[in-house]
Each structure stands twice: as structure tokens, then as C-alpha cells.
Coordinates of N, CA and C and ligand atoms in Angstrom, one line a residue:
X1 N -4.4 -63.4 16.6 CA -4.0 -62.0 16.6 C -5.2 -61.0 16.6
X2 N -5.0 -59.9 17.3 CA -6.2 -59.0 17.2 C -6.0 -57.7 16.4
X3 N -7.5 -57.8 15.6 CA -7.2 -56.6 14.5 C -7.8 -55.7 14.8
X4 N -8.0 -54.6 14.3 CA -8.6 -53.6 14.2 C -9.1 -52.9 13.2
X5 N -9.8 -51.9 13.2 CA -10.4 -51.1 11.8 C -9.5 -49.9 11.7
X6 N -9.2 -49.1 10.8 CA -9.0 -47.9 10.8 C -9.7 -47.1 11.7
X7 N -9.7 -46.3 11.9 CA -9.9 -45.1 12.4 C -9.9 -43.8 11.7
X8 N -10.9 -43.1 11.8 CA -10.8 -41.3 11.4 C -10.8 -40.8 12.5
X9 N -9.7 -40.0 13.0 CA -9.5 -39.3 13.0 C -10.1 -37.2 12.7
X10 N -10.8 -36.6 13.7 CA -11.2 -35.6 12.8 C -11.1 -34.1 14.2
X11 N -9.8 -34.0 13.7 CA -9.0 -32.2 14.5 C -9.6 -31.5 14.1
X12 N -10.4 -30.6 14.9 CA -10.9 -29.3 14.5 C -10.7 -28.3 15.5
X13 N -11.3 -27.1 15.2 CA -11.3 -26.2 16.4 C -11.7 -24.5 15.5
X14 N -11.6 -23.5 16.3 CA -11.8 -22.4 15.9 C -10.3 -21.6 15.0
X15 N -10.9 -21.0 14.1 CA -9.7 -20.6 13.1 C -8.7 -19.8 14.5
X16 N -7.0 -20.0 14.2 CA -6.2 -19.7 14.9 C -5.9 -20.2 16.2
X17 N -6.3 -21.2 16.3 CA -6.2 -21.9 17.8 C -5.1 -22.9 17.4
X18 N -4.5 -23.1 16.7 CA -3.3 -24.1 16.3 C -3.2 -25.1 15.9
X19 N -4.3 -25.2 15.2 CA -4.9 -26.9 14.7 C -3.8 -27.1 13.8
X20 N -3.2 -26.4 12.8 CA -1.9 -26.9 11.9 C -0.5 -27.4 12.5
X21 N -0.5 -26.4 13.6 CA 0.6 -26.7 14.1 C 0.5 -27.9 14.9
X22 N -0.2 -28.3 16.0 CA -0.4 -29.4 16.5 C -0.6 -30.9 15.4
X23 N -1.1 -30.2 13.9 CA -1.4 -31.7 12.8 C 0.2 -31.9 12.8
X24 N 1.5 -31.0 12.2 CA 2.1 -31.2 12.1 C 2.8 -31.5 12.7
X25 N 3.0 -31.5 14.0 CA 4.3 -32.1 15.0 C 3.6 -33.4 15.3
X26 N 2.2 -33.8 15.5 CA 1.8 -35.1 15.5 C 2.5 -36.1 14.2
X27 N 2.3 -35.0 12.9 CA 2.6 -36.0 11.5 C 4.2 -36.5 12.1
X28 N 4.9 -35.5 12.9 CA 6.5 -35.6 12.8 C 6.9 -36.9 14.0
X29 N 5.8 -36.7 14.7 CA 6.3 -37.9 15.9 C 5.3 -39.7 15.5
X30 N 4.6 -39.1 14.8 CA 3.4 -40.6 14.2 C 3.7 -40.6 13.0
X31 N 4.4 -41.9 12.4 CA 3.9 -42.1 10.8 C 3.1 -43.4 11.0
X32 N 2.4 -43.6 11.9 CA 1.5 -44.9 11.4 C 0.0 -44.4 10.8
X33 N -0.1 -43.0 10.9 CA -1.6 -42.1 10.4 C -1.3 -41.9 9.2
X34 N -2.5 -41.6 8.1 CA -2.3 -41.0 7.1 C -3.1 -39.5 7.3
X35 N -2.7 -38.5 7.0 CA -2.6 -37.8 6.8 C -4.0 -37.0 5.5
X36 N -5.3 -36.6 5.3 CA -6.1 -36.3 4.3 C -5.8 -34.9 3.6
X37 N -5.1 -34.8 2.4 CA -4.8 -33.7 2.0 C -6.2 -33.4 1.2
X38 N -6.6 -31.8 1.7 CA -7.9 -30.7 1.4 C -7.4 -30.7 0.1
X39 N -8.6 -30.0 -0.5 CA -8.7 -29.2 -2.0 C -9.7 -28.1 -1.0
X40 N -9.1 -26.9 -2.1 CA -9.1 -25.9 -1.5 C -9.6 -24.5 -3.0
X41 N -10.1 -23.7 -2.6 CA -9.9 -23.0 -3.7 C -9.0 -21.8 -3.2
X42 N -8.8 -21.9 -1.6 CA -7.3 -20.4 -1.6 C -6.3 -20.4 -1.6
X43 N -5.5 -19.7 -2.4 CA -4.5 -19.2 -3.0 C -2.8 -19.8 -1.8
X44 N -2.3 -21.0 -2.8 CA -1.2 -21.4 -2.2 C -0.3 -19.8 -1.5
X45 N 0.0 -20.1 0.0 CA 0.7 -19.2 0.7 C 2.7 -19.3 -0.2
X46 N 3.2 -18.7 0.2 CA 4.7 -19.1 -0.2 C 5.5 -19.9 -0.5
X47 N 4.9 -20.9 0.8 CA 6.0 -22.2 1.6 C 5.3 -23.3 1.4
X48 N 4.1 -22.8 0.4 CA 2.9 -24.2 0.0 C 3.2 -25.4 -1.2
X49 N 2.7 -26.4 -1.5 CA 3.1 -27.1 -2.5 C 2.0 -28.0 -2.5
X50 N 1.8 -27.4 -4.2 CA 0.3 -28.0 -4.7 C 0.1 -29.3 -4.6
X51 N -0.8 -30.1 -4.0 CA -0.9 -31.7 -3.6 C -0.1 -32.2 -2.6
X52 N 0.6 -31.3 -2.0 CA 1.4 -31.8 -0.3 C 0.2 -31.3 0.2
X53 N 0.6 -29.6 0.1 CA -0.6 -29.2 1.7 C -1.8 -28.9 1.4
X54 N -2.3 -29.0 0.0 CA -3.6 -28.7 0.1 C -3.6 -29.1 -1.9
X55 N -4.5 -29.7 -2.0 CA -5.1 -29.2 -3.6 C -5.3 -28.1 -4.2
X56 N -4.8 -27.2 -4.7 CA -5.4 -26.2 -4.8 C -5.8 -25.8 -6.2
X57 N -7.2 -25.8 -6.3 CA -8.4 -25.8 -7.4 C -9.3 -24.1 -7.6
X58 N -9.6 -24.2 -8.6 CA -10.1 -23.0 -8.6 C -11.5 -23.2 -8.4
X59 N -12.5 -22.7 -8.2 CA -13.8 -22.6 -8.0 C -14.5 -23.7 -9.0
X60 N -14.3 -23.5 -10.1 CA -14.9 -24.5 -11.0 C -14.7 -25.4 -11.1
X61 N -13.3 -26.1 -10.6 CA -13.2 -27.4 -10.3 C -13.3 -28.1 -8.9
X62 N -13.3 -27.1 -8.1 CA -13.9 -27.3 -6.5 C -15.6 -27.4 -6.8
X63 N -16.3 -27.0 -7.7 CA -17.8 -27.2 -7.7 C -18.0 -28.4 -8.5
X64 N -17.2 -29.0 -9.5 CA -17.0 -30.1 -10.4 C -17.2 -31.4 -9.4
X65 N -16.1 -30.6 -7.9 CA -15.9 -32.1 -7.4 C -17.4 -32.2 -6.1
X66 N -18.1 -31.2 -6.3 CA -19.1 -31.8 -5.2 C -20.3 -32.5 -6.2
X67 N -20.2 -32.0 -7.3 CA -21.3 -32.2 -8.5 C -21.1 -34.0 -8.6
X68 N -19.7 -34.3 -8.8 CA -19.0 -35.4 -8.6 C -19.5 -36.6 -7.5
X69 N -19.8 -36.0 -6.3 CA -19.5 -36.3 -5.1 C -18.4 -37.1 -4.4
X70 N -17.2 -36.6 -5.0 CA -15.8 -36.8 -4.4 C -15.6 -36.0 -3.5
X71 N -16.6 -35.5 -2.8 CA -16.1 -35.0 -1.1 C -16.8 -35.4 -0.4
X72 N -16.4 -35.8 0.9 CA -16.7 -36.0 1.9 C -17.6 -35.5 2.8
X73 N -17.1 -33.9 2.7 CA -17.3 -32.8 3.4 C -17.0 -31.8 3.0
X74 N -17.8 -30.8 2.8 CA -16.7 -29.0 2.5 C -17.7 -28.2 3.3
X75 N -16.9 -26.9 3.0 CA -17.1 -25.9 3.6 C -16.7 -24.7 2.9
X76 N -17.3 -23.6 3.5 CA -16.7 -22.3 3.3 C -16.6 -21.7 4.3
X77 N -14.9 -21.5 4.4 CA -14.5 -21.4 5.6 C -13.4 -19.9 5.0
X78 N -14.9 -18.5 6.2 CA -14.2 -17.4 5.8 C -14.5 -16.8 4.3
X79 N -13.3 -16.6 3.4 CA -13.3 -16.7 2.1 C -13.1 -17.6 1.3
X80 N -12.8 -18.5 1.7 CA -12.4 -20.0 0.6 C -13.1 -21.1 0.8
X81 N -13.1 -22.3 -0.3 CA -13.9 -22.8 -0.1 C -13.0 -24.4 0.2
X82 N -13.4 -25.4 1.1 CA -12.1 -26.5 1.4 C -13.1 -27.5 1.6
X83 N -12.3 -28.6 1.1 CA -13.1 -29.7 1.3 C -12.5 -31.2 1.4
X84 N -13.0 -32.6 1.7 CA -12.5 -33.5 2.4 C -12.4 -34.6 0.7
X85 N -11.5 -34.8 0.0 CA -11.9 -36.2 -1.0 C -12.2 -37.0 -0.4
X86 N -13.1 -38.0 -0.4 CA -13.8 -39.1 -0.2 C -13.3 -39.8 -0.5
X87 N -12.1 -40.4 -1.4 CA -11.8 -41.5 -2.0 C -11.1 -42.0 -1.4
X88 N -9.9 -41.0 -1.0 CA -9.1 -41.7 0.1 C -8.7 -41.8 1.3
X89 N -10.3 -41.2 2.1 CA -10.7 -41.5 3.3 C -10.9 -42.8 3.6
X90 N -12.1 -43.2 2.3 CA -12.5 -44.3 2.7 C -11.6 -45.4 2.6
X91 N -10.7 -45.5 1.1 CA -9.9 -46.6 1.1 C -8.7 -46.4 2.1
X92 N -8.3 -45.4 2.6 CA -7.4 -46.0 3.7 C -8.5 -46.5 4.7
X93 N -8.9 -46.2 5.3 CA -9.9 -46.4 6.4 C -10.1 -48.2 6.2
X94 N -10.5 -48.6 4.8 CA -10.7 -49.5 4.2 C -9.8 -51.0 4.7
X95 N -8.6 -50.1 4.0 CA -7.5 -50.6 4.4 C -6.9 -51.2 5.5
X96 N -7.8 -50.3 7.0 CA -7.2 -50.4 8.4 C -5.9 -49.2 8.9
X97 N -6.3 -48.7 7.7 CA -5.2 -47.3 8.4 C -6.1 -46.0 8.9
X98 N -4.9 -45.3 9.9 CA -5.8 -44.6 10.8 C -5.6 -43.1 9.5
X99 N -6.3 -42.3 9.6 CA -6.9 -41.3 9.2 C -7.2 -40.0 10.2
X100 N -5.9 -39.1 9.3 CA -6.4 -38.0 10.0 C -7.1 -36.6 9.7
X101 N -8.3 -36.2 10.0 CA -8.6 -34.6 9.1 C -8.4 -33.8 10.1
X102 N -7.6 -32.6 9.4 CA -8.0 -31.6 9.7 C -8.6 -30.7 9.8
X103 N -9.9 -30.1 10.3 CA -11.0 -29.3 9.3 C -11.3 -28.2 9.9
X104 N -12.4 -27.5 9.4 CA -13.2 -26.9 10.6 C -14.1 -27.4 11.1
X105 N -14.7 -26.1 12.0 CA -16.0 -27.1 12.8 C -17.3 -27.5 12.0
X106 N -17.5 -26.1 10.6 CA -18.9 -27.0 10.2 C -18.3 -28.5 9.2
X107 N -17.3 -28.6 8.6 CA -16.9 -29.7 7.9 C -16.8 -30.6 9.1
X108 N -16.5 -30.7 10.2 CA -16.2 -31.7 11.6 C -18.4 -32.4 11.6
X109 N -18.4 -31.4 11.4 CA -20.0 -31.1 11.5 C -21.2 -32.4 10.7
X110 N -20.6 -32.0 9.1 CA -20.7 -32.9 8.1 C -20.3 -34.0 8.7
X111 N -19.3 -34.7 8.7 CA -18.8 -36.0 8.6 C -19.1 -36.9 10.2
X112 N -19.4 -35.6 11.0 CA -20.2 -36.8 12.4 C -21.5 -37.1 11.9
X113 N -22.3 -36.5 11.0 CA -23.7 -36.9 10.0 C -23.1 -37.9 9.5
X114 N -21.9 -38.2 8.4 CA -21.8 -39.3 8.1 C -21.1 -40.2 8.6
X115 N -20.3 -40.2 9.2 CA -19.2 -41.3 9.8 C -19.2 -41.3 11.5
X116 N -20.0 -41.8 12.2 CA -20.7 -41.5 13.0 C -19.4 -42.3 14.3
X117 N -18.6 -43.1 13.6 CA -17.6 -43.7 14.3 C -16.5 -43.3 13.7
X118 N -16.3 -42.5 14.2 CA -15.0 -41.3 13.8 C -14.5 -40.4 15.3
X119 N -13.7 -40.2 15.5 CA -13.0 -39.7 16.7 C -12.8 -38.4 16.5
X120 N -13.7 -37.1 17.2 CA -13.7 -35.9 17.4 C -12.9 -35.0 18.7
X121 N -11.9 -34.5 17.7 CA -11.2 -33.7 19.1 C -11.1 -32.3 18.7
X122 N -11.7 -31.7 19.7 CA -11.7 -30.2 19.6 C -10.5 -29.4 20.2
X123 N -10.0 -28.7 19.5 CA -8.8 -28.0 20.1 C -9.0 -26.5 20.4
X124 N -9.1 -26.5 21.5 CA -9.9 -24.9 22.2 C -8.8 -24.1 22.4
X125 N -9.4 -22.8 22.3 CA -8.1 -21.7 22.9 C -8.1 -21.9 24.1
X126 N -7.3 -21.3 24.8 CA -7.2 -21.2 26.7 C -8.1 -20.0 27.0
X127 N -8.0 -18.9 26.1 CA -9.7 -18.0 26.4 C -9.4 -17.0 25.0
X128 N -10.1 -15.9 24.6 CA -10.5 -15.5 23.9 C -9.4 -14.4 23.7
X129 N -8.7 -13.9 24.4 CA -7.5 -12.8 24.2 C -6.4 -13.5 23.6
X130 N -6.1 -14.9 24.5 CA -5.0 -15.7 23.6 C -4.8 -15.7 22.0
X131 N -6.0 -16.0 22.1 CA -6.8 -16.2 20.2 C -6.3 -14.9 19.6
X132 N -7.1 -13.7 20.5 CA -6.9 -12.5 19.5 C -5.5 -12.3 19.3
X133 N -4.4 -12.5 20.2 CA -2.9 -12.8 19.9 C -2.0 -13.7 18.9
X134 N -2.5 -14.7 19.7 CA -2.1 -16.0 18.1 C -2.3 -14.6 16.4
X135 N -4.3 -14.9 16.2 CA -4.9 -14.3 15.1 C -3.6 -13.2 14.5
X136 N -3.8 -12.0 15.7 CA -2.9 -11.2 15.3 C -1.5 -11.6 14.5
X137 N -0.6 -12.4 15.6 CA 1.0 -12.5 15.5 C 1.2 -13.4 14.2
X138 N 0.2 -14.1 13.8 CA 0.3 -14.9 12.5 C 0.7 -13.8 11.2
X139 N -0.4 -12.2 11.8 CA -0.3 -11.5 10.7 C -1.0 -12.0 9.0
X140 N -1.5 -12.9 9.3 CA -2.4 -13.2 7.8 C -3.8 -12.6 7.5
X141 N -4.1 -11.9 8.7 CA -5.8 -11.2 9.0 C -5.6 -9.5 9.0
X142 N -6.5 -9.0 8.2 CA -6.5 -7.6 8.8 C -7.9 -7.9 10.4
X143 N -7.9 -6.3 10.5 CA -8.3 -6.5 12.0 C -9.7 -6.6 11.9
X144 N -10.6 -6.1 10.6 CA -11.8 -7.2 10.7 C -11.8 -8.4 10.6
X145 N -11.0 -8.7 10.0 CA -11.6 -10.4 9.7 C -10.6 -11.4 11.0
X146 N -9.7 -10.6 11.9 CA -9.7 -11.0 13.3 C -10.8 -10.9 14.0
X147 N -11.6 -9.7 14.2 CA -12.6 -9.5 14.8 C -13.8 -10.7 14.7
X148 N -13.9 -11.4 13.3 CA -14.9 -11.7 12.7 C -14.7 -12.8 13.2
X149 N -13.1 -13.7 13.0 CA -13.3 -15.0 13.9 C -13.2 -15.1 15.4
X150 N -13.1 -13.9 16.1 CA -12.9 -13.8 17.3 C -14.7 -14.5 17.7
X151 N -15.5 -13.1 17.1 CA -17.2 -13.5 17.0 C -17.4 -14.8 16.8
X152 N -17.1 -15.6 15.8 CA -17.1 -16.7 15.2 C -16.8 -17.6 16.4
X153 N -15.4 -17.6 16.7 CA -15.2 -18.7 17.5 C -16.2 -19.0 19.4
X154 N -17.0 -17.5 19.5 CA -17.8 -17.6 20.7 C -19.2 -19.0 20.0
X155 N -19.3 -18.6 18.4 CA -20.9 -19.5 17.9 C -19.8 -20.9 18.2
X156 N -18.8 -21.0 18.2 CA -18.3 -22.6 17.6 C -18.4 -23.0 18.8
X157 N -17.6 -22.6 19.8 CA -17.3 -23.1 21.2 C -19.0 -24.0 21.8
X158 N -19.9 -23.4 20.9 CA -20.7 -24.2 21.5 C -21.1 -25.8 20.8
X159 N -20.3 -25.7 19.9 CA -20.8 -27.3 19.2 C -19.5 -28.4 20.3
X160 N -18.8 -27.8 21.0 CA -17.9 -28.9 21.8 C -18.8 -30.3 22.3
X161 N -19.6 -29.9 22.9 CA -20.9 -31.4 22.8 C -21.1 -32.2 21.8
X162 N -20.4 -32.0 20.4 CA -20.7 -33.1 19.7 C -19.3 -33.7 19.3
X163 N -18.4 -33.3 20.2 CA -17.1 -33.6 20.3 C -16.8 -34.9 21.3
X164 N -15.9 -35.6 21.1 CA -15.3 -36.9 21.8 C -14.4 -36.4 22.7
X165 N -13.1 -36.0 22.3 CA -12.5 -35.0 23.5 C -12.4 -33.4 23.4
X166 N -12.4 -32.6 23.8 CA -11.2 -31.5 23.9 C -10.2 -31.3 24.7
X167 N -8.9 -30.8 23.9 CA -7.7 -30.4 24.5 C -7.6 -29.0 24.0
X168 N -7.4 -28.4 25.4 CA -7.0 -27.1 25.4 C -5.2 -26.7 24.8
X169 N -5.0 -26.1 23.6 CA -3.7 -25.7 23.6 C -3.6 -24.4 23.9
X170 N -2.7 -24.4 25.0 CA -2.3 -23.5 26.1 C -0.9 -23.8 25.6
X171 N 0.1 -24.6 25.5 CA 0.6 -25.2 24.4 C 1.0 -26.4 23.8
X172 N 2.1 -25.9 22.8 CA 2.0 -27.0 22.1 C 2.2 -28.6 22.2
X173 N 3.4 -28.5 22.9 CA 3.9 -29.3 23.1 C 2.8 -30.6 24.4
X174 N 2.2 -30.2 24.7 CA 1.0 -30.6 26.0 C -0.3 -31.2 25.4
X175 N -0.7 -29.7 24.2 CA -1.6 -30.5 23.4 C -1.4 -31.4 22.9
X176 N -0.3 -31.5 21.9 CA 0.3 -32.7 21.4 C -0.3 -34.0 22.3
X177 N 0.4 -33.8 23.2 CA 1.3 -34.7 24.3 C -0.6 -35.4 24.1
X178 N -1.5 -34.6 24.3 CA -2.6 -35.5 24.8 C -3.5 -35.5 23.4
X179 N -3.6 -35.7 22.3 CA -3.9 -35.7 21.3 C -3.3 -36.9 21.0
X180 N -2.3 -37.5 21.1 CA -1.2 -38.6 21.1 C -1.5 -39.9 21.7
X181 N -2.2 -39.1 23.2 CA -2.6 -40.4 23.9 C -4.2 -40.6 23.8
X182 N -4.8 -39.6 23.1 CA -6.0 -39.9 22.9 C -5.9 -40.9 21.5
X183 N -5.7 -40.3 20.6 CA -4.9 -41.5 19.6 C -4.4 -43.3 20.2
X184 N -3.5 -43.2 20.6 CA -3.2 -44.4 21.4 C -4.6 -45.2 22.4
X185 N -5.0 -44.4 22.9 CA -6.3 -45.0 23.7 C -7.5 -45.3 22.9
X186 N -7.5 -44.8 21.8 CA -8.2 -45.4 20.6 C -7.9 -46.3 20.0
X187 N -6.7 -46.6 19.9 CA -6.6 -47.8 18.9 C -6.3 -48.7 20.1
X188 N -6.6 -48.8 21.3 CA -6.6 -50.0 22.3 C -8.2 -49.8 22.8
X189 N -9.1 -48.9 22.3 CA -10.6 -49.0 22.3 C -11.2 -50.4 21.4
X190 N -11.6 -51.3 22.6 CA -12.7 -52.7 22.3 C -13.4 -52.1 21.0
X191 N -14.0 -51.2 21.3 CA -14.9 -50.8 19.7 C -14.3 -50.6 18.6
X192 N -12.7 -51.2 18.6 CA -12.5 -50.3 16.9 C -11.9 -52.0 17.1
X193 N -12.2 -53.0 17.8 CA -11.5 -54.3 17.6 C -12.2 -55.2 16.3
X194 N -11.5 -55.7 15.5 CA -12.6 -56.5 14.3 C -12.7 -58.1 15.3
X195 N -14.0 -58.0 15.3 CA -14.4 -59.0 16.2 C -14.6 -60.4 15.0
X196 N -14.3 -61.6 15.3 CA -14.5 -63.0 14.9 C -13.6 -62.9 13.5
Ligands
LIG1 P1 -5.9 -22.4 6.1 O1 -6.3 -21.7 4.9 O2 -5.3 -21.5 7.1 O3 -4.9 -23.5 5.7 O4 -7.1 -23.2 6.7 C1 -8.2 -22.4 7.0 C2 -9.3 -23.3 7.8 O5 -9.8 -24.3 6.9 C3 -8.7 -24.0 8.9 O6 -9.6 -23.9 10.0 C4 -8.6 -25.5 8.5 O7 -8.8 -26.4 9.5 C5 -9.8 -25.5 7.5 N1 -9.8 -26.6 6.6 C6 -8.7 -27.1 5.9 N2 -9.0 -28.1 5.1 C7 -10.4 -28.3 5.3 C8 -11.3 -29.2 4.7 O8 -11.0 -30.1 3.9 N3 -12.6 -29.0 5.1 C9 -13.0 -28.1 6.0 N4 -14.3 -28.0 6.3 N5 -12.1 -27.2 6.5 C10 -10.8 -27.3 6.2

């Protein structure tokens, strides 16, 4: 029988380009991934739930866990600070289950330093007006701090080079579609085969 390793898995992209939405309709059509739930220090939204979608810690215990070194990877991303637990990256991974992060690009950034066989896909806007629309219609930004990742997202576009694929969502349903088969063509990738 032929085995395999886990896989990481690691979605990024520029804030508002749809990286949540695309994690979650993947989570809805794949349950053979696990899923890495963040710790985070900002403030659960409405529809949130503490230890589903995110940990949510206050500063002092988000600096606890790097002192710790139970993350992976963090960041400060914007105004909050988010980060990857390490524990149960590795033991699933450990395990042979695939692993998926969602992050941004400097946390994507981090973990190609560490886990250097890990699967990078960048999720691009279609161009720069799109963005400022998504940004807008979410309504979560006032109009600096749209501005700010508008700027933002021109510095990121350029780390795409240390990326494995990009898929443009233009939409959803497409990006999926190929985020899916990049998935799939990885776990039939010779390199993730456990050999003898
Ligand atoms: P939101 O607050 O809208 O859920 O997420 C804001 C940004 O933080 C998104 O770009 C998301 O991908 C990123 N993010 C979520 N979790 C992590 C994490 O653990 N590490 C890093 N570096 N970024 C994260």
C-alpha cells in the first residue's frame, strides 16, 4: 500500500481577497483536511465562537504563548495580533493528516522559514478596484484603513515568488474549484510519498 505524509497546507493572500470564504467552502466540500484554528487577540465579531473560529486571547496571553513557543508563526496583522499553535500543526501533520492554515502573507512568510515542505497558495485579487469593492461591501473598514490595505496589498503582491501556486478569485466558486485540485495533485505528488 502506498502512504503518504501529511501535508500543510498554507492559504494566504492580501487582506479582503476572500481567503475565508474560499477556507470555508473548501472545509464544506473536504473533510479529509484539518483545519488550524488561530489565537488571536481581536475582538470575536457576532457570529464568532471562542475556539471554533479563532482563540480569542487577550494580549497577555497571546505574548505568554510566544514566550512559550507554542506558535508556529504570528503576526500583526493591521491592528491585532494572530498566530499559528504549533502543537497541533505538527501532531496532525505527525499523524499523516493534511493541514490547512489560513494566514497572512508575513505569517505564510514565517513558516516557508520553517516548514520548507509545506504547500503555498496565494489567493490574488483580479486587480486592485475589485479589492477596493470586496474591502468596501464587507463594511468592516473605515476608508483609511481600506486605503491602507489597498497600499498594503501592492508591497504583498510581490512575495507571489515564494509561493507554489496562485489562484486568482475572480470567483468563488472557480477558485475553489482549483485550490481543490491543487490539493488533490498534491497528495498524488511522488514527494509527499513515504518511501520503503
Ligand atoms: P480576520 O480578523 O478578518 O479574521 O483576519 C484578518 C487577517 O488575519 C486575515 O488576513 C487572516 O488570514 C489573518 N490570520 C488569521 N489567522 C492568522 C494566523 O494565525 N496567523 C497570521 N499570520 N495571520 C492570520
Amino acid at each position: 500500500m502506498i502512504k503518504r505524509k501529511g501535508i500543510l497546507f498554507v492559504l494566504s493572500g492580501p487582506s479582503g481577497v476572500g481567503k475565508g470564504t474560499v477556507k470555508e467552502a473548501l472545509l464544506e466540500t473536504m473533510d479529509d483536511i484539518c483545519l488550524s484554528i488561530s489565537a488571536t487577540t481581536r475582538k470575536p465579531r457576532s457570529n464568532e465562537v471562542q475556539s471554533k473560529d479563532y482563540f480569542f486571547v487577550d494580549l497577555k496571553e497571546f505574548q505568554e504563548m510566544i514566550s512559550k513557543d507554542q506558535l508556529l508563526e504570528w503576526a500583526q496583522v493591521y491592528s491585532n495580533w494572530y498566530g499559528t499553535p504549533r502543537d497541533y500543526v505538527l501532531d496532525h501533520l505527525q499523524k499523516g493528516c493534511d493541514v490547512l492554515l489560513e494566514i497572512d502573507i508575513q505569517g505564510a512568510m514565517q513558516v516557508k522559514n520553517k516548514m520548507s515542505d509545506a504547500v503555498f497558495i496565494f489567493l490574488a485579487p483580479p486587480d486592485l478596484d475589485e479589492l477596493a469593492r470586496r474591502l468596501c461591501s464587507r463594511g468592516e473598514d473605515s476608508q483609511e484603513s481600506i486605503d491602507l490595505r489597498l497600499a498594503t496589498c501592492e508591497a504583498e503582491m510581490a512575495h507571489i515568488k515564494y509561493y507554489n501556486y496562485v489562484v486568482e478569485n475572480n470567483h468563488v466558486k472557480e477558485a475553489l474549484e482549483k485550490v481543490r485540485s491543487i490539493i488533490q495533485a498534491e497528495r498524488c505528488s511522488v514527494n509527499n510519498i513515504i518511501v520503503g
